Tab-separated table of C-alpha atoms in Angstrom:
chain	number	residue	atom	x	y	z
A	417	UNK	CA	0.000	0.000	0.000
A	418	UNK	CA	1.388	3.418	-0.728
A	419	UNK	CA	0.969	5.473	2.501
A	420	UNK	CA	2.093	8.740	0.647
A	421	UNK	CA	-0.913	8.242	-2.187
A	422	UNK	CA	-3.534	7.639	0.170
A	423	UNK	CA	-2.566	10.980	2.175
A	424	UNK	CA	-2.635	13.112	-0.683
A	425	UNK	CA	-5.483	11.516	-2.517
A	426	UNK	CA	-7.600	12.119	0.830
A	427	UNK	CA	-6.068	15.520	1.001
A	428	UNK	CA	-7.439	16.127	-2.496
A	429	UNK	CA	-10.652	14.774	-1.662
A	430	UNK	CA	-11.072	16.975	1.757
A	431	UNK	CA	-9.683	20.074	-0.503
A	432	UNK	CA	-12.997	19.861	-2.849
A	433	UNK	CA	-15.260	18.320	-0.629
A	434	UNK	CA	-14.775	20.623	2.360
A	435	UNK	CA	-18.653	19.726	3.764
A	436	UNK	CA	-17.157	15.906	4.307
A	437	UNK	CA	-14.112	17.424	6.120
A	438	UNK	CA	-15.403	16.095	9.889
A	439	UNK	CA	-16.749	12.584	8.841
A	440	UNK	CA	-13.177	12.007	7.257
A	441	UNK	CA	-11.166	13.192	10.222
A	442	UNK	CA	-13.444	11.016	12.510
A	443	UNK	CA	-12.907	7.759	10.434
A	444	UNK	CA	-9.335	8.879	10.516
A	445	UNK	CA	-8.804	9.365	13.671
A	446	UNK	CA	-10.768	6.299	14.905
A	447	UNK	CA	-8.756	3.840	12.884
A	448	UNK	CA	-5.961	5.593	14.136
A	449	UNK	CA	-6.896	4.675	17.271
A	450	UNK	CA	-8.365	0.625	16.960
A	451	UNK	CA	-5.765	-1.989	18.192
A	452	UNK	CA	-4.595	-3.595	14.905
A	453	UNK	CA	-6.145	-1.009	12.455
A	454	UNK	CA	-4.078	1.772	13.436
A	455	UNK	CA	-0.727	0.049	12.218
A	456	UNK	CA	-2.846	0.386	8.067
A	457	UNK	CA	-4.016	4.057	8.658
A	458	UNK	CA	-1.476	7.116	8.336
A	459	UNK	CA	-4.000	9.002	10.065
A	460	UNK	CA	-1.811	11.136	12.127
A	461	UNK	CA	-0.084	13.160	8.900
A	462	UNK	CA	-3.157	13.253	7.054
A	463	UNK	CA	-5.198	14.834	10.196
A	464	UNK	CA	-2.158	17.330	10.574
A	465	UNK	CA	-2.799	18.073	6.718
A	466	UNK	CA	-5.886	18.780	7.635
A	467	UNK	CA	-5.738	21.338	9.794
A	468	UNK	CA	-3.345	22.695	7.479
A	469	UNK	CA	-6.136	22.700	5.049
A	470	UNK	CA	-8.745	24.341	7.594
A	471	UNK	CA	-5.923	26.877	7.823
A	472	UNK	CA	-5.962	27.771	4.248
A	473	UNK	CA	-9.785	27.211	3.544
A	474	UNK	CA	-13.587	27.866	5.026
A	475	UNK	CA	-13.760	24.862	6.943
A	476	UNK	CA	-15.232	25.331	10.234
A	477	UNK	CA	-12.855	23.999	13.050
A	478	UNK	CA	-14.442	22.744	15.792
A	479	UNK	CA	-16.812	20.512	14.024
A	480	UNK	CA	-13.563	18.461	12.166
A	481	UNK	CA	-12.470	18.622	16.266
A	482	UNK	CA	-14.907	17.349	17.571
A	483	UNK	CA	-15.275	14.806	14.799
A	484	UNK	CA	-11.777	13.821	15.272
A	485	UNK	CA	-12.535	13.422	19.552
A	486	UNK	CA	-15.307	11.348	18.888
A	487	UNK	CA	-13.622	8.954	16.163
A	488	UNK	CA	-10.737	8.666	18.250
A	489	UNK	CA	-12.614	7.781	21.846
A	490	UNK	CA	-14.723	5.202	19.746
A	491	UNK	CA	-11.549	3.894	18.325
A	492	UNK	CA	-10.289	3.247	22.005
A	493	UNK	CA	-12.915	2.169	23.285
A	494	UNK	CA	-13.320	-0.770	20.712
A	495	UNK	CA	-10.375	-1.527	21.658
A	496	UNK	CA	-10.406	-2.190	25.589
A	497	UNK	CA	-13.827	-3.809	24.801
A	498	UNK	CA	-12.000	-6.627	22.322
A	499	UNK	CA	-9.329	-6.503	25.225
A	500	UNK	CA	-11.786	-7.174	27.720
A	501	UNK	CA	-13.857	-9.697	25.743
A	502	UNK	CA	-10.498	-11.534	24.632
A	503	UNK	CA	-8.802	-11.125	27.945
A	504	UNK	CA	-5.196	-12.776	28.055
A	505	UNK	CA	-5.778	-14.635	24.427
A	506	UNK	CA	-6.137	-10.930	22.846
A	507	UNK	CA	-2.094	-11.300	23.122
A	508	UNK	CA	-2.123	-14.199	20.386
A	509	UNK	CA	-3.516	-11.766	17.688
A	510	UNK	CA	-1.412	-10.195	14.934
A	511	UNK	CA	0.326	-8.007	15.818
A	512	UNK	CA	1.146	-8.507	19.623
A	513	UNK	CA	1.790	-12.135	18.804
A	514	UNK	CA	4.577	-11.318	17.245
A	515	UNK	CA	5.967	-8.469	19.026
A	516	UNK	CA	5.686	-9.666	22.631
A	517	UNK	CA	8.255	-6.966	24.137
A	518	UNK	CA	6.271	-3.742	23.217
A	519	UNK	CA	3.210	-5.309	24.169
A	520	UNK	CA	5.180	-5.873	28.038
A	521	UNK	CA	6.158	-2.563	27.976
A	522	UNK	CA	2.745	-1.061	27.665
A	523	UNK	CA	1.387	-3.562	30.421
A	524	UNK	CA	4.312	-2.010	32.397
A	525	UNK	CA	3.153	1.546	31.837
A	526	UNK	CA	-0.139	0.521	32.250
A	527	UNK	CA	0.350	-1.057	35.757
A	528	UNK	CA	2.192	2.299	36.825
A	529	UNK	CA	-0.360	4.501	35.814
A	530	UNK	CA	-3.528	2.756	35.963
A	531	UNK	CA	-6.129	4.314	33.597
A	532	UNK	CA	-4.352	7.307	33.441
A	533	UNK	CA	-1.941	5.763	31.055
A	534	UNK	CA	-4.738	5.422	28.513
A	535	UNK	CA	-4.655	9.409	28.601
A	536	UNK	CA	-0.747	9.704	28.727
A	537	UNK	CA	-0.091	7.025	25.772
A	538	UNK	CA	-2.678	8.862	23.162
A	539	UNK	CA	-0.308	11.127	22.835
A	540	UNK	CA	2.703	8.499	21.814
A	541	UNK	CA	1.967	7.210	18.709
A	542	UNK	CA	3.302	3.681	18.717
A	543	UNK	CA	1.633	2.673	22.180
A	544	UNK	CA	-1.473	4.741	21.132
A	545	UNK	CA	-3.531	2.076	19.633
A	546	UNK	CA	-2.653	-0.530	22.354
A	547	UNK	CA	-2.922	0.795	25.876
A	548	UNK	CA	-6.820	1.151	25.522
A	549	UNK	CA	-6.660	-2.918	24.461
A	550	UNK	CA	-4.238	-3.401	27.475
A	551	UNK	CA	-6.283	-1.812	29.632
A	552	UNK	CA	-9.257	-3.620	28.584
A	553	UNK	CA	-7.119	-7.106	29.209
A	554	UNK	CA	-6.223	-5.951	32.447
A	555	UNK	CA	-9.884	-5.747	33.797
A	556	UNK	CA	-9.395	-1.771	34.257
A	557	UNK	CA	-12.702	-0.034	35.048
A	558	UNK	CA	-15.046	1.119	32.081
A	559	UNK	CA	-15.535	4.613	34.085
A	560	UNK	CA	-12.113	5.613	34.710
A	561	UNK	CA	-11.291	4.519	31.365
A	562	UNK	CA	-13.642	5.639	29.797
A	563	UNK	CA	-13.104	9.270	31.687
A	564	UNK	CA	-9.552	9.095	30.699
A	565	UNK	CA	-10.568	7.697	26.967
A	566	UNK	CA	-13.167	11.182	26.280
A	567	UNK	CA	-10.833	13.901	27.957
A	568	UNK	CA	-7.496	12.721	26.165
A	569	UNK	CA	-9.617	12.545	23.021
A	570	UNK	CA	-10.160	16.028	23.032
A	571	UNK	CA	-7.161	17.221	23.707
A	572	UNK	CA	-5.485	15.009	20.966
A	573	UNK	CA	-7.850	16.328	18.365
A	574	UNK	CA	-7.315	19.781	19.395
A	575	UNK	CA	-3.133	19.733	19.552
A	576	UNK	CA	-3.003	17.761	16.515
A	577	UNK	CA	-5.570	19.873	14.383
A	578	UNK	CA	-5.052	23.140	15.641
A	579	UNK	CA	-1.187	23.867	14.746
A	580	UNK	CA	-2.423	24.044	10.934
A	581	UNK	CA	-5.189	25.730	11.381
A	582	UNK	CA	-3.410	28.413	13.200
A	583	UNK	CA	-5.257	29.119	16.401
A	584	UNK	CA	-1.909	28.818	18.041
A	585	UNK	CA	-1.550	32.380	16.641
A	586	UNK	CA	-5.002	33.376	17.470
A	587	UNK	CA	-4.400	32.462	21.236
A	588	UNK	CA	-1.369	34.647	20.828
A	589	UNK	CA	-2.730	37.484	19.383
């Protein structure tokens, strides 16, 4: 699969169909975030072209935010639900079969900071994905999680949309 075509061919696509602009950025950024999926979608640089693209056009920010929240909180939360249904055998899927020492690492982090690690690791793109699946294996509870799961959501849509669509210099100014 050519990563680079698919971002600029959805780039394209936003660019003339600006009214489709949140829908995309919420399919983006919830395969971005589903265990397994997330390792096929380049979602990050195409949601930071994006906001470039809300930058330089008439699309309306918050709605490709909020968009991008929700996608990314339903991606997670898939996630610690296959964890949860799957339990321990969750580990003999594709890609944490094969790559046992990541997946210890991010039960590590996750035992240190509980379900606050599901908020910490959004922000770390390789452990992104799999924390909320961890977390799900683990047994941790749906509220905190799912606490943890909306507010870090947010944030990620907003920090990772909002550089190119330059409301850092509208805060500043």
């Amino acid at each position: 699969m050519d990563f680079d075509a698919l971002r600029q061919s959805t780039l394209a696509f936003v660019e003339v169909h600006k009214a489709w602009t949140p829908l995309i950025a919420g399919l983006l950024a919830f395969g971005e975030s589903v265990a397994f999926l997330s390792l096929l979608v380049p979602a990050t640089v195409i949601l930071l072209g994006i906001g470039a693209l809300i930058g330089a056009s008439d699309i309306a920010f918050w709605p490709v935010v909020t968009a991008a929240a929700i996608g990314a909180a339903l991606g997670d939360w898939l996630s610690y639900e296959f964890g949860r249904y799957y339990k321990e055998g969750a580990k003999n899927f594709w890609p944490m079969s094969r790559y046992p020492e990541p997946t210890r690492r991010a039960e590590d982090f996750l035992r240190r900071w509980g379900a606050g690690a599901v908020a910490i690791g959004r922000f770390f793109g390789p452990v992104r994905a799999v924390i909320p699946l961890i977390a799900g294996i683990f047994g941790v509870d749906r509220i905190p999680f799912q606490i943890a799961n909306v507010l870090s959501a947010a944030v990620w849509a907003f920090v990772l949309l909002a550089p190119g669509a330059g409301l850092i210099s509208w805060f500043q100014g």
